[in-house]
Every structure is written in structure tokens, then in C-alpha cells.
CSV table of C-alpha atoms in Angstrom, one decimal:
chain,number,residue,atom,x,y,z
I,85,MET,CA,82.3,120.8,71.7
I,86,ILE,CA,85.6,119.3,72.7
I,87,GLY,CA,88.2,119.2,69.6
I,88,ARG,CA,91.1,117.1,69.1
I,89,GLY,CA,93.8,117.7,71.7
I,90,GLU,CA,91.2,119.2,74.0
I,91,LYS,CA,91.1,118.1,77.8
I,92,LYS,CA,88.5,117.6,80.3
I,93,LYS,CA,88.9,119.1,83.7
I,94,VAL,CA,88.4,116.8,86.8
I,95,SER,CA,88.4,118.8,90.2
I,96,PRO,CA,88.2,116.2,93.2
I,97,TYR,CA,88.4,117.1,96.8
I,98,VAL,CA,91.2,115.4,98.4
I,99,PRO,CA,92.7,115.1,101.9
I,100,GLN,CA,95.3,117.9,102.7
I,101,PHE,CA,98.0,115.4,103.1
I,102,VAL,CA,97.3,114.2,99.5
I,103,ARG,CA,97.4,117.8,98.0
I,104,GLU,CA,100.8,118.4,100.1
I,105,HIS,CA,102.3,115.0,98.5
I,106,VAL,CA,101.2,116.3,95.0
I,107,ARG,CA,102.7,119.7,95.7
I,108,GLU,CA,106.1,118.1,96.7
I,109,VAL,CA,106.2,116.0,93.9
I,110,GLY,CA,105.4,118.6,91.6
I,111,ARG,CA,108.2,120.7,93.0
I,112,HIS,CA,110.6,117.7,92.3
I,113,LEU,CA,109.4,117.6,88.9
I,114,ARG,CA,109.2,121.3,88.3
I,115,GLN,CA,105.6,121.4,87.2
I,116,SER,CA,102.3,122.5,88.2
I,117,ASP,CA,100.1,120.8,90.9
I,118,GLY,CA,97.6,120.0,88.3
I,119,GLU,CA,100.0,118.3,85.8
I,120,THR,CA,101.7,116.3,88.7
I,121,GLY,CA,98.2,115.2,90.0
I,122,ALA,CA,97.4,114.0,86.4
I,123,ARG,CA,100.5,112.1,86.0
I,124,LEU,CA,100.0,110.5,89.5
I,125,VAL,CA,96.5,109.6,88.8
I,126,LEU,CA,97.4,107.9,85.3
I,127,ALA,CA,100.4,106.1,87.0
I,128,ALA,CA,98.0,104.6,89.6
I,129,LEU,CA,95.4,103.9,86.8
I,130,GLY,CA,97.9,101.7,84.8
I,131,ASP,CA,99.1,99.9,88.2
I,132,THR,CA,97.6,96.6,88.6
I,133,PRO,CA,98.4,96.3,92.3
I,134,THR,CA,96.7,99.7,92.8
I,135,LEU,CA,93.6,98.5,90.9
I,136,ASN,CA,93.8,95.2,92.9
I,137,ARG,CA,93.6,97.3,96.1
I,138,LEU,CA,90.5,99.5,94.5
I,139,ALA,CA,88.7,96.2,93.6
I,140,ALA,CA,87.3,95.9,97.3
I,141,TYR,CA,85.3,99.1,96.2
I,142,MET,CA,83.9,98.2,93.0
I,143,TRP,CA,80.3,97.2,92.5
I,144,ARG,CA,80.4,97.0,88.9
I,145,ASP,CA,82.9,94.9,86.6
I,146,TYR,CA,85.8,96.7,85.3
I,147,ALA,CA,88.3,96.0,82.8
I,148,TYR,CA,91.8,97.8,81.9
I,149,GLY,CA,94.3,96.4,79.6
I,150,THR,CA,94.5,92.7,79.9
I,151,HIS,CA,93.2,92.6,83.6
I,152,ALA,CA,89.6,92.4,84.6
I,153,TRP,CA,88.0,92.8,88.1
I,154,LEU,CA,84.6,91.8,89.2
I,155,GLY,CA,82.2,94.0,91.2
I,156,HIS,CA,80.2,92.8,93.9
I,157,ARG,CA,77.3,93.9,96.0
I,158,ASP,CA,79.2,93.9,99.3
I,159,HIS,CA,81.7,96.5,98.4
I,160,ALA,CA,83.6,98.5,100.9
I,161,ASP,CA,82.9,102.3,101.3
I,162,LEU,CA,84.9,104.5,99.0
I,163,ASP,CA,84.6,107.3,101.3
I,164,ARG,CA,87.3,105.9,103.9
I,165,ILE,CA,89.7,106.5,101.3
I,166,ILE,CA,88.7,109.7,99.6
I,167,ASN,CA,87.3,111.5,102.8
I,168,PRO,CA,88.8,110.0,105.9
I,169,PRO,CA,87.3,111.2,108.9
I,170,GLY,CA,89.1,114.2,110.8
I,171,HIS,CA,91.0,115.3,107.6
I,172,VAL,CA,90.6,118.6,105.8
I,173,THR,CA,90.1,118.2,102.2
I,174,GLU,CA,91.3,120.6,99.5
I,175,ARG,CA,90.1,120.8,95.6
I,176,LEU,CA,92.8,119.8,93.0
I,177,THR,CA,92.0,120.7,89.6
I,178,MET,CA,93.7,118.4,86.8
I,179,ARG,CA,93.0,118.0,83.1
I,180,PHE,CA,93.0,114.7,81.1
I,181,GLY,CA,93.0,113.9,77.5
I,182,LEU,CA,89.9,112.5,76.1
I,183,ASP,CA,91.0,108.8,76.1
I,184,ASP,CA,92.4,109.1,79.6
I,185,TRP,CA,89.2,110.7,80.9
I,186,ALA,CA,87.2,107.9,79.4
I,187,SER,CA,89.4,105.3,81.2
I,188,LEU,CA,88.8,107.4,84.6
I,189,ASP,CA,85.1,107.5,83.7
I,190,ALA,CA,85.0,103.7,83.4
I,191,LEU,CA,86.6,103.2,86.9
I,192,GLY,CA,84.3,105.7,88.2
I,193,PHE,CA,81.3,103.6,86.8
I,194,ALA,CA,82.8,100.6,88.2
I,195,LEU,CA,83.0,102.2,91.7
I,196,GLY,CA,79.5,103.8,91.3
I,197,ARG,CA,81.0,107.2,91.8
I,198,PRO,CA,81.7,110.3,89.8
I,199,VAL,CA,85.1,110.8,87.8
I,200,ALA,CA,86.3,112.8,90.4
I,201,HIS,CA,86.0,110.2,93.1
I,202,ALA,CA,87.8,107.8,91.0
I,203,ALA,CA,90.8,110.3,90.7
I,204,ALA,CA,90.8,111.0,94.3
I,205,ALA,CA,91.0,107.4,95.2
I,206,LEU,CA,93.9,106.9,92.7
I,207,LEU,CA,95.7,110.1,94.3
I,208,ARG,CA,95.4,108.8,97.5
I,209,TYR,CA,96.9,105.2,96.5
I,210,ALA,CA,99.5,107.1,94.6
I,211,CYS,CA,100.3,109.0,98.0
I,212,ASP,CA,100.2,106.0,100.2
I,213,TYR,CA,102.3,103.8,98.0
I,214,PRO,CA,105.7,105.3,97.1
I,215,ARG,CA,106.3,102.8,94.3
I,216,VAL,CA,103.5,104.5,92.4
I,217,THR,CA,105.1,108.1,93.0
I,218,GLN,CA,108.5,106.6,91.8
I,219,LEU,CA,106.8,105.6,88.4
I,220,VAL,CA,106.1,109.4,88.0
I,221,ALA,CA,109.1,110.9,89.5
I,222,PRO,CA,112.1,108.6,89.9
I,223,GLY,CA,114.4,109.7,92.6
I,224,TYR,CA,112.0,111.7,94.3
I,225,GLN,CA,112.5,111.6,98.2
I,226,PRO,CA,109.7,112.6,100.5
I,227,ARG,CA,110.3,115.6,102.8
I,228,SER,CA,111.0,114.5,106.4
I,229,PRO,CA,108.4,115.4,108.9
I,230,TYR,CA,111.3,116.6,111.0
I,231,SER,CA,112.7,118.9,108.4
I,232,LEU,CA,112.9,122.5,109.2
I,233,GLN,CA,112.2,123.4,105.7
I,234,ARG,CA,108.7,125.2,105.1
I,235,MET,CA,106.3,123.7,103.0
I,236,GLY,CA,105.8,126.2,99.8
């Protein structure tokens, strides 16, 4: 039984470039990859423009806060986001409080996917749209691909 203050684990497979983004942001924040990933997921979950982008993949209705999105039968394939062709995936383990997990579960239900897939999609959008990352890590500057600095 899960007690008060307990957390539930979510371990999605994410593309390697998303995992590296989480690692870099975590280094900036001086926290673990799991904590950073969870913060990025929750920032994306509370971000209306991000949910607007995910609406194309919803086949059930979804409501969050004061907004609602209608599901539809002709939804796009979520695998294009969470498992893009030609990319290696890695597992990222995060922990969420029960309320946050329930919100992720509701999004997963709207997407017709498990909670881990909803978290992976939100992480992908947090990686693709710097505005979402800035909500979690103000002042974060991504490492230049031309930098000689090695990835940790």
C-alpha cells in the first residue's frame, strides 16, 4: 500500500538525445536525472501550448486545469515522438507524487497509452521547446554541439 508522501515510479524509454538533455539540465540544477526528468515532465504537463501540440495524438477527451481537449478517431501516431526511427532509446526512471502520477495517468488514458509513454512524450516536448526547459531551469544554456567539453 502506498502511504502519504509516497511516490510512484515511471520508467519510460526515451530517445538518447532526450536523455542527454535531461542530464545536462540536471547538471545545471545540480540534481539527479530522475528529479530533473520529473520536473521537466510536470512543467510540460502544466504548459498549455505543449498540451495543444499533444492534442493531435489524443483519441479520448482530456481536461487539465481550466482547459479541455477533444479526442478523435483520426489521431496521429505517438510513436513518432517517443520512439523516432533511427534513434537509440534509453530508460529514465522518475518518481512522481500520487497527484502528479494521477494527472499523468489521465493524459496517458487520453493518448490511449501507458503513463510511461505520456511521460516520454512530455519529456520530448520539453527537450524540443526551450521555453519549457526554461520554466524548470532558468538561465540554462544548452551545450554547443561544437564544444570540446565531454558529456559526463
